[in-house]
Backbone as XML, in Angstrom:
<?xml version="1.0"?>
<chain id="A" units="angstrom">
  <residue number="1" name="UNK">
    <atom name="N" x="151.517" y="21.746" z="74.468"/>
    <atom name="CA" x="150.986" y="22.434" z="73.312"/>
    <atom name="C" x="151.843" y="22.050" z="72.103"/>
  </residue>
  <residue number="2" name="UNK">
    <atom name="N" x="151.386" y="21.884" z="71.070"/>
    <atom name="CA" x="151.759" y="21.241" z="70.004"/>
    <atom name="C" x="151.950" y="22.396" z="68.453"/>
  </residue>
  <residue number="3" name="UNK">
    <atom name="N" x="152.803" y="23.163" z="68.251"/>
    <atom name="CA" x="152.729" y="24.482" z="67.458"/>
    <atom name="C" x="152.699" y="23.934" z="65.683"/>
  </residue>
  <residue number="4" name="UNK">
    <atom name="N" x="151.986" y="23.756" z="65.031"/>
    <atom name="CA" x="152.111" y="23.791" z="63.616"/>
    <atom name="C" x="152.982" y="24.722" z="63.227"/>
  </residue>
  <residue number="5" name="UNK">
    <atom name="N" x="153.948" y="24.850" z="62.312"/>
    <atom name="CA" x="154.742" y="25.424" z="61.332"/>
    <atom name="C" x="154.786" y="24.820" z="59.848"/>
  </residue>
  <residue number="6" name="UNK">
    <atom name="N" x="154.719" y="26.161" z="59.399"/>
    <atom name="CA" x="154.758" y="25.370" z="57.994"/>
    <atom name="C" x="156.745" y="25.939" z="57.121"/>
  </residue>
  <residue number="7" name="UNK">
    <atom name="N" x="157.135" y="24.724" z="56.887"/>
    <atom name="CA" x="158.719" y="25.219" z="56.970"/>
    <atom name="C" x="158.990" y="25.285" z="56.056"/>
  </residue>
  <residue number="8" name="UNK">
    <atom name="N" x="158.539" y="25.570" z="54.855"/>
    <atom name="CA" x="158.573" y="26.495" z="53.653"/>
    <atom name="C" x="158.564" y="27.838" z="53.983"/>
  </residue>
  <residue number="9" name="UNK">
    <atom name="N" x="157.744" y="28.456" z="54.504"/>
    <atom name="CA" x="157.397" y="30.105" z="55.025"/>
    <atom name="C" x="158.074" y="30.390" z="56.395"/>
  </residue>
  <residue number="10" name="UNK">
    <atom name="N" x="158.014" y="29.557" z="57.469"/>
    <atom name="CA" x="158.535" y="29.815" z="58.091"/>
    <atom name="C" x="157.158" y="30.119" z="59.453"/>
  </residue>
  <residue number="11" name="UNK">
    <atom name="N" x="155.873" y="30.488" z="58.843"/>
    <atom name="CA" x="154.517" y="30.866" z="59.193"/>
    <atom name="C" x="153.901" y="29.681" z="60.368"/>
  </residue>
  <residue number="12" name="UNK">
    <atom name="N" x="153.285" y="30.100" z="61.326"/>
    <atom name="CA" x="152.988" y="29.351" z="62.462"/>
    <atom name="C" x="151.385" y="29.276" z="61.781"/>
  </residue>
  <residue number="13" name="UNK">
    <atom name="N" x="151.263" y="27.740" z="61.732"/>
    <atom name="CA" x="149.688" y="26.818" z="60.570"/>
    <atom name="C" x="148.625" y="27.316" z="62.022"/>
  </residue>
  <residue number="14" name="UNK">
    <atom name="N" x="149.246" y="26.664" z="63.360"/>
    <atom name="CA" x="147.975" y="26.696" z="64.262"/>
    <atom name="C" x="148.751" y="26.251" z="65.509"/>
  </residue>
  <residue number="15" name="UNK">
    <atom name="N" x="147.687" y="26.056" z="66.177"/>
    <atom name="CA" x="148.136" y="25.278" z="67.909"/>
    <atom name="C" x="147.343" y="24.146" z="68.336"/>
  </residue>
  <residue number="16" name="UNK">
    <atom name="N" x="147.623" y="23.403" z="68.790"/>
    <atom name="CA" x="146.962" y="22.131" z="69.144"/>
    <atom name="C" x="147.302" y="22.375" z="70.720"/>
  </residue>
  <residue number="17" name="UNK">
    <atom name="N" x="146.478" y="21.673" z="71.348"/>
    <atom name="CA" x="146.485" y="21.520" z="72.789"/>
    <atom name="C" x="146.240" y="20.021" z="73.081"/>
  </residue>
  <residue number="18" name="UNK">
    <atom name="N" x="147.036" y="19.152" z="74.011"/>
    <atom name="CA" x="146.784" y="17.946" z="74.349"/>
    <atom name="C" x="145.618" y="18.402" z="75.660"/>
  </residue>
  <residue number="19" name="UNK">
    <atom name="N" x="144.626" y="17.428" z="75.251"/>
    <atom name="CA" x="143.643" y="17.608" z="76.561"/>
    <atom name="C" x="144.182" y="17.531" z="77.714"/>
  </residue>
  <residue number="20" name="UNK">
    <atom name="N" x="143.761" y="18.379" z="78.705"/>
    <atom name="CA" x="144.066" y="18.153" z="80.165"/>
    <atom name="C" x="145.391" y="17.854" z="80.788"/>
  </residue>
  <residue number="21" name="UNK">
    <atom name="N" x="145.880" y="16.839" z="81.640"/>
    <atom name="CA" x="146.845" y="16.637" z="82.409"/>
    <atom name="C" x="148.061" y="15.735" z="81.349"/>
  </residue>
  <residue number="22" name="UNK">
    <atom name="N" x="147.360" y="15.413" z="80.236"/>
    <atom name="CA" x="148.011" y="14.910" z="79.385"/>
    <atom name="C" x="149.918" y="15.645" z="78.862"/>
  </residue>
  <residue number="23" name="UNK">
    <atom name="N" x="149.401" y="17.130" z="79.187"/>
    <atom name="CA" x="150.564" y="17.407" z="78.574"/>
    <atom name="C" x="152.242" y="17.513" z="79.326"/>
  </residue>
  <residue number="24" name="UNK">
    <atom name="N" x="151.955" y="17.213" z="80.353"/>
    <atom name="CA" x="152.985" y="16.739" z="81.394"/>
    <atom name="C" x="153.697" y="15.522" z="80.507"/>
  </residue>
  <residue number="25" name="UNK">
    <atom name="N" x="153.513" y="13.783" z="79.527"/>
    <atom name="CA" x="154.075" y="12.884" z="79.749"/>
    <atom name="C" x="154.508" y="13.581" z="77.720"/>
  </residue>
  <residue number="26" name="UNK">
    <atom name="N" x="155.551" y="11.967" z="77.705"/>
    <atom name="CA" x="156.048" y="12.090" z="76.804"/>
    <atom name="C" x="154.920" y="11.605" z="75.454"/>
  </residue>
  <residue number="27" name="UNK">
    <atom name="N" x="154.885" y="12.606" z="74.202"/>
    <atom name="CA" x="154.523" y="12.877" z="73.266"/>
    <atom name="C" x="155.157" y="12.545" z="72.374"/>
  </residue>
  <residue number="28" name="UNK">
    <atom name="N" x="154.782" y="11.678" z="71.236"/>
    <atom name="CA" x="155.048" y="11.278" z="69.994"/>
    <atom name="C" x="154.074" y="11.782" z="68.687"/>
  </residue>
  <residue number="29" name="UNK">
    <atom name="N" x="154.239" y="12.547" z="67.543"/>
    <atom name="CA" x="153.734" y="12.603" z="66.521"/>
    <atom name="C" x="154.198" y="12.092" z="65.245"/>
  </residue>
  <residue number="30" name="UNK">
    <atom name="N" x="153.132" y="12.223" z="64.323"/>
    <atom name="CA" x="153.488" y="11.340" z="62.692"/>
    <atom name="C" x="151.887" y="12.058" z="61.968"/>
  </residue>
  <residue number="31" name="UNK">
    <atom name="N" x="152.447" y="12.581" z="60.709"/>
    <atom name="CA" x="151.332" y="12.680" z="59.576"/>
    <atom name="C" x="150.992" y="11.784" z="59.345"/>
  </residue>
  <residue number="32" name="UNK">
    <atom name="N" x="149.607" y="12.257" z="58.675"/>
    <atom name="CA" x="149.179" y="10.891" z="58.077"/>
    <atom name="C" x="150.031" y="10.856" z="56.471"/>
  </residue>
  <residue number="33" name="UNK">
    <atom name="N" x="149.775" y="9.657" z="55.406"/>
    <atom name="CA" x="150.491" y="9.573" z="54.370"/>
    <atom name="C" x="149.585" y="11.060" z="53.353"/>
  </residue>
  <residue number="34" name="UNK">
    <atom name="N" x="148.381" y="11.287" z="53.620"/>
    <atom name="CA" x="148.055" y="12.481" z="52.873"/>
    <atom name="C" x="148.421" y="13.456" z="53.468"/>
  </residue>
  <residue number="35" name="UNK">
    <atom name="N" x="148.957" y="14.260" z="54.734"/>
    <atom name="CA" x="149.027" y="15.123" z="54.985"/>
    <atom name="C" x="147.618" y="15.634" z="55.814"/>
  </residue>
  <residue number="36" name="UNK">
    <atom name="N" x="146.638" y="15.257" z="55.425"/>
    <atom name="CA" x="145.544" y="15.415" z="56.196"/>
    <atom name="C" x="145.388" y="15.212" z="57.790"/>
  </residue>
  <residue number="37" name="UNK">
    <atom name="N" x="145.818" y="14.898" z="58.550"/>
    <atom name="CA" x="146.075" y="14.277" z="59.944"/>
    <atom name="C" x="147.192" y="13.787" z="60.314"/>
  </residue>
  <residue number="38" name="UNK">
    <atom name="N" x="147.123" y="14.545" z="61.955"/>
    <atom name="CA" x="148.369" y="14.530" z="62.987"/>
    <atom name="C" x="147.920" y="13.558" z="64.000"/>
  </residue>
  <residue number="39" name="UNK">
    <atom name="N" x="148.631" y="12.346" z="64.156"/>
    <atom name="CA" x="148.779" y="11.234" z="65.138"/>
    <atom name="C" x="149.161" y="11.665" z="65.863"/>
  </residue>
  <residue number="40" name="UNK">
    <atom name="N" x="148.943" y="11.899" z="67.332"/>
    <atom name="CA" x="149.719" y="12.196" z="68.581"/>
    <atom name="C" x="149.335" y="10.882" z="69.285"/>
  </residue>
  <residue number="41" name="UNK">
    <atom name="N" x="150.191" y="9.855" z="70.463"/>
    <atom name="CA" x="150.601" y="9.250" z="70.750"/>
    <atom name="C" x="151.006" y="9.646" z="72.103"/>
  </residue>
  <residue number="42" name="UNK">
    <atom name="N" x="150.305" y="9.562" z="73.432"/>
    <atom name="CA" x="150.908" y="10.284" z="74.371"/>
    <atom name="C" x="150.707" y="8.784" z="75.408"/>
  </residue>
  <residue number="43" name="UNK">
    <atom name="N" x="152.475" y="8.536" z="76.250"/>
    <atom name="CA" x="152.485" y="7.892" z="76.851"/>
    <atom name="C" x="152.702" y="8.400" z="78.406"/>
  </residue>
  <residue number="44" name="UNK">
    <atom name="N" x="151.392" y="8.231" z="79.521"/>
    <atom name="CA" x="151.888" y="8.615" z="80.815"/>
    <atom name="C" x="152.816" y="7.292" z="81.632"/>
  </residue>
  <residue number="45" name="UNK">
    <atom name="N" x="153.380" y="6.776" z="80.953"/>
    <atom name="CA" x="154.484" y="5.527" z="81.974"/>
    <atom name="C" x="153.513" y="5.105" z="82.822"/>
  </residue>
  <residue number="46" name="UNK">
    <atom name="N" x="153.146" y="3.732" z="82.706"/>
    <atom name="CA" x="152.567" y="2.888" z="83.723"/>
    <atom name="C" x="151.128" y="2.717" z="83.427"/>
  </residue>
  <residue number="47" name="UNK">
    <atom name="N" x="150.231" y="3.362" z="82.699"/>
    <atom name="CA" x="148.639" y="3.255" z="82.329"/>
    <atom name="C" x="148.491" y="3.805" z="81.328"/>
  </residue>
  <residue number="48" name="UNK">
    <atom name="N" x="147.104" y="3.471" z="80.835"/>
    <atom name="CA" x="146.986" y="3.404" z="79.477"/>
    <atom name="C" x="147.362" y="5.167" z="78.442"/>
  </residue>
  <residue number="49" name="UNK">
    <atom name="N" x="147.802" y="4.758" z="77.343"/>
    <atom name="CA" x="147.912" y="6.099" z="76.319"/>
    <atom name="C" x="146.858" y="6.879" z="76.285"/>
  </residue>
  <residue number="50" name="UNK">
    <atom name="N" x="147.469" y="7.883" z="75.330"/>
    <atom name="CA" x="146.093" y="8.707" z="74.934"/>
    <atom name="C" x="146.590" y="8.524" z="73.276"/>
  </residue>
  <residue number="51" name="UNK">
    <atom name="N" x="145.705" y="8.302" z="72.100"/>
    <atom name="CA" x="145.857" y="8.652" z="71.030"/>
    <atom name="C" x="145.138" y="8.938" z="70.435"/>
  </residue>
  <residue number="52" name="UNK">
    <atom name="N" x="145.516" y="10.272" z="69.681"/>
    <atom name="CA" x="144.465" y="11.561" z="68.866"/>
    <atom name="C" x="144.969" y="11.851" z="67.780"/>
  </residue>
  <residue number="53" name="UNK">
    <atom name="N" x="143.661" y="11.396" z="66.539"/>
    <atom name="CA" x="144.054" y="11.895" z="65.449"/>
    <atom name="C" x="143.487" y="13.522" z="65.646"/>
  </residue>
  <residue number="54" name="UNK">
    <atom name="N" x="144.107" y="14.558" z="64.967"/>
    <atom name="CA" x="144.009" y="16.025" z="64.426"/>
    <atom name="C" x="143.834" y="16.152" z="63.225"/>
  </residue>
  <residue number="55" name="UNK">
    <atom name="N" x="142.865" y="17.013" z="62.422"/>
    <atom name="CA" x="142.656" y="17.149" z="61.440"/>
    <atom name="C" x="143.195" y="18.188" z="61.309"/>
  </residue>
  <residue number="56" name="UNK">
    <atom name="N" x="144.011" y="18.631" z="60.190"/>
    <atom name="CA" x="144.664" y="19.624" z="59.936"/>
    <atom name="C" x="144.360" y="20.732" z="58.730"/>
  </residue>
  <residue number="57" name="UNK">
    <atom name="N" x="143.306" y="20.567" z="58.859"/>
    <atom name="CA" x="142.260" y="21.421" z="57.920"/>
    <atom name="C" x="142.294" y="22.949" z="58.298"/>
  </residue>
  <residue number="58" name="UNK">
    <atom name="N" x="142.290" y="24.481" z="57.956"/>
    <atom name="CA" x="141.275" y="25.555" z="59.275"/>
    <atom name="C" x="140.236" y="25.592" z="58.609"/>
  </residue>
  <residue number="59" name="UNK">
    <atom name="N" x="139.800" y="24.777" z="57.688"/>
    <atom name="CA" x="138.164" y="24.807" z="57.755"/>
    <atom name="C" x="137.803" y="23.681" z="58.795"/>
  </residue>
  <residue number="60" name="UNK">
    <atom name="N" x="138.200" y="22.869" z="58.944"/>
    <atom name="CA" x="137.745" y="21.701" z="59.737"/>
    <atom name="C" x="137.869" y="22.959" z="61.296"/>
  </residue>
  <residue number="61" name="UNK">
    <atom name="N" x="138.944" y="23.299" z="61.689"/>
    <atom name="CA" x="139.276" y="24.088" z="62.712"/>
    <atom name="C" x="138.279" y="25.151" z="62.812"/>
  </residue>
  <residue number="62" name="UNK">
    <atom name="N" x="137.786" y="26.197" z="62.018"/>
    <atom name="CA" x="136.650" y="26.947" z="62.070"/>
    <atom name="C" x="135.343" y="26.430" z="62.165"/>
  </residue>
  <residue number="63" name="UNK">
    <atom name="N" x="135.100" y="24.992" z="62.076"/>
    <atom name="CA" x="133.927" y="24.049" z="62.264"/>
    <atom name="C" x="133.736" y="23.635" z="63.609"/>
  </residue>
  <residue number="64" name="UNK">
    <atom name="N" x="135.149" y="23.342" z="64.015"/>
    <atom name="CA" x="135.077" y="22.955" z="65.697"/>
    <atom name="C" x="135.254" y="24.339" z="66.560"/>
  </residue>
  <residue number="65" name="UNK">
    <atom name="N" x="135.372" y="24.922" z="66.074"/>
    <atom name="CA" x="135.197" y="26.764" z="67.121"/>
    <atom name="C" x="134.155" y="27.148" z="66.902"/>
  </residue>
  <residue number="66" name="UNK">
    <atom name="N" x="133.204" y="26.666" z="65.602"/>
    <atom name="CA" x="131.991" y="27.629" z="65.846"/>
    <atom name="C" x="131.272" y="26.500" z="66.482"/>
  </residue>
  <residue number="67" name="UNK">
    <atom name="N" x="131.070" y="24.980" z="66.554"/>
    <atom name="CA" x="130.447" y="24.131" z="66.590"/>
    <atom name="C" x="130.447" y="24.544" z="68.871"/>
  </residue>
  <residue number="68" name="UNK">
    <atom name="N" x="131.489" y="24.944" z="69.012"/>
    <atom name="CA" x="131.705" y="25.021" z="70.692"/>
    <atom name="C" x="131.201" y="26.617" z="71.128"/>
  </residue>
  <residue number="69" name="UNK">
    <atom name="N" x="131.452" y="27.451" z="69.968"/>
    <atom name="CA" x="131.028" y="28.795" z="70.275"/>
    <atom name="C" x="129.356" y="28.829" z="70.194"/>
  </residue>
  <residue number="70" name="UNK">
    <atom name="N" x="128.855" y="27.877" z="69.214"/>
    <atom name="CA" x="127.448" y="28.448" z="68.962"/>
    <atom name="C" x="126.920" y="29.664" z="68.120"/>
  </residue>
  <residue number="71" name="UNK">
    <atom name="N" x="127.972" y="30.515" z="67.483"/>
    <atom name="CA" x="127.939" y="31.719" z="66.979"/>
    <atom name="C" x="129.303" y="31.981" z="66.059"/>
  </residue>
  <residue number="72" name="UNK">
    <atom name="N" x="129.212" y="33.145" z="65.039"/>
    <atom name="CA" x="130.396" y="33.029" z="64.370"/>
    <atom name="C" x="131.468" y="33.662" z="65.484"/>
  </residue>
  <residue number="73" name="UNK">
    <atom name="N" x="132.844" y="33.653" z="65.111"/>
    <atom name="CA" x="133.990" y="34.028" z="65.487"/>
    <atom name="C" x="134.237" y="35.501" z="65.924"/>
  </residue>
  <residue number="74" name="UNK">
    <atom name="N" x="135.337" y="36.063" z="66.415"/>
    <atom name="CA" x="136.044" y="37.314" z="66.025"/>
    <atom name="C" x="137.609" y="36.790" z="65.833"/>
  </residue>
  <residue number="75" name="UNK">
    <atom name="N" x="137.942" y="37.978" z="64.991"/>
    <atom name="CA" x="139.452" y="37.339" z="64.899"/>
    <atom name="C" x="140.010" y="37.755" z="66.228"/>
  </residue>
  <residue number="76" name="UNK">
    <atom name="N" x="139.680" y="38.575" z="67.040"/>
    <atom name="CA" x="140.422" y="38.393" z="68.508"/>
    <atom name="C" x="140.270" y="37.103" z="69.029"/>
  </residue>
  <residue number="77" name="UNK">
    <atom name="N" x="138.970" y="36.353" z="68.963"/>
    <atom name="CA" x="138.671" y="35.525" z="69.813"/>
    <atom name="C" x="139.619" y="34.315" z="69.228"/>
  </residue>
  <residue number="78" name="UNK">
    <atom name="N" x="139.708" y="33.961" z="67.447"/>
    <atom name="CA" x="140.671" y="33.393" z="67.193"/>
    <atom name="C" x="141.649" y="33.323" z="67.452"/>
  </residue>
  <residue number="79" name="UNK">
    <atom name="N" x="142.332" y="34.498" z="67.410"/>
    <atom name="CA" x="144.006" y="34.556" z="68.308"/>
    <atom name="C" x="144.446" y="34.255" z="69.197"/>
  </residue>
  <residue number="80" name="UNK">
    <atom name="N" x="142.845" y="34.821" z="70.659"/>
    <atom name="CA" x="143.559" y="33.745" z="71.333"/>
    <atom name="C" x="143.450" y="32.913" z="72.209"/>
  </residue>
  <residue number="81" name="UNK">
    <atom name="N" x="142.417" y="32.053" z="71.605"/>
    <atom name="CA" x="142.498" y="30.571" z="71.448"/>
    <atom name="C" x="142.829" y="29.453" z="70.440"/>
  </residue>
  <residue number="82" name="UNK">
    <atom name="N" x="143.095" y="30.148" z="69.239"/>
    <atom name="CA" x="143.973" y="29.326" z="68.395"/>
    <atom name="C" x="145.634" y="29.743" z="68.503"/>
  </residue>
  <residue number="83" name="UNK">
    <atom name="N" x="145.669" y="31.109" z="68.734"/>
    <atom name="CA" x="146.926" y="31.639" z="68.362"/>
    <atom name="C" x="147.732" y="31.844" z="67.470"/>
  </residue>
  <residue number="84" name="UNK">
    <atom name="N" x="146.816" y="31.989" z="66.433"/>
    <atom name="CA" x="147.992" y="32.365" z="65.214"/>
    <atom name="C" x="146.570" y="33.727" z="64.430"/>
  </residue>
  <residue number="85" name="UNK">
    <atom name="N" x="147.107" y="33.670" z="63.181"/>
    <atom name="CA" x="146.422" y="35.196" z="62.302"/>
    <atom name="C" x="145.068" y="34.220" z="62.109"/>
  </residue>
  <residue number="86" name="UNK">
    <atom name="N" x="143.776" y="34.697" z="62.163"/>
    <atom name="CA" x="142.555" y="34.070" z="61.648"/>
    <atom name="C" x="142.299" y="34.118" z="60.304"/>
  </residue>
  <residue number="87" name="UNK">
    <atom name="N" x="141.692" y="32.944" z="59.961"/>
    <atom name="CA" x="141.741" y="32.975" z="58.427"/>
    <atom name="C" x="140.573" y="33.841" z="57.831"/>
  </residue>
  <residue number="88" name="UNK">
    <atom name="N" x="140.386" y="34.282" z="56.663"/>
    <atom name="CA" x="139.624" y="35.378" z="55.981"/>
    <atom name="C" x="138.043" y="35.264" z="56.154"/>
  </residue>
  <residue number="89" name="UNK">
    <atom name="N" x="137.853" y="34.219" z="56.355"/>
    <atom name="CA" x="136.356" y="34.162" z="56.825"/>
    <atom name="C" x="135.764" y="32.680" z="57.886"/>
  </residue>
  <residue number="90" name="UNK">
    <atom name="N" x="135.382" y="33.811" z="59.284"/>
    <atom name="CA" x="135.522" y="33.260" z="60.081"/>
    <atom name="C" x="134.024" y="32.564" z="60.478"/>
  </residue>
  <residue number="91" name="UNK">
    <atom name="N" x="132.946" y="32.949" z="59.354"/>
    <atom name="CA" x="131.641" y="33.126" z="59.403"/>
    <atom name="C" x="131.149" y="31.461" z="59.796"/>
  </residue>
  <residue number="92" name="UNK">
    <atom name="N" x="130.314" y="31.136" z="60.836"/>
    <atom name="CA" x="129.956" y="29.625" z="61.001"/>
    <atom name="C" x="129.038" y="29.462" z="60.035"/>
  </residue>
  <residue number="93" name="UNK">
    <atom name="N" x="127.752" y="30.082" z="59.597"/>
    <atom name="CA" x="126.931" y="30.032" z="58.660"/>
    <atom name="C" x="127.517" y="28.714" z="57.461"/>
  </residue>
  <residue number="94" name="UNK">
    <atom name="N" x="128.347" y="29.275" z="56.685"/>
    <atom name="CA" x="128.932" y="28.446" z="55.659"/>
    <atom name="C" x="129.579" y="26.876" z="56.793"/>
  </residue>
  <residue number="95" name="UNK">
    <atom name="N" x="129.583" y="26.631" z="57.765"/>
    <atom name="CA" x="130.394" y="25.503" z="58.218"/>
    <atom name="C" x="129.191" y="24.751" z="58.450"/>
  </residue>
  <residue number="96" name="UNK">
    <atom name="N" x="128.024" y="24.961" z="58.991"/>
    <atom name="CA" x="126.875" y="24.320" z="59.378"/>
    <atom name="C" x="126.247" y="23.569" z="58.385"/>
  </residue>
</chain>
């Protein structure tokens, strides 16, 4: 699991999850030069990588939760599966 912080505030941004069995090997990250996207780089020793850009948007993030939910949010349901505070409007309507 991969924890966003933002180290000005001190405030936890979000959580990322490496798919599947992935999160056992060694992990490398890098921003992109805008800040917009997280490179992860995951090597299991001996066969091929995994590499995933992340968009680091929570509108992009409220697009891919309602896009899998089918329906808008609750902020419980945000918490916890994102794990951090849900942002002020969780409504899919506006993401569609």
């Amino acid at each position: 699991m991969i924890v966003l912080t933002d180290l000005g505030t001190g405030t936890d941004v979000g959580t990322l999850r490496l798919p599947g069995y992935w999160v056992q090997f060694k992990t490398a990250m890098r921003l992109t030069a805008d800040g917009s996207h997280l490179i992860t780089a995951t090597d299991p020793g001996g066969s091929p990588g995994l590499l995933v850009r992340w968009r680091l948007s929570p509108s992009a993030w409220t697009a891919a939760a309602c896009a899998a939910a089918g329906r808008n949010l609750t902020p419980e349901e945000w918490r916890r599966h994102i794990g951090t505070p849900p942002p002020d409007d969780l409504s899919c309507t506006r993401q569609r």
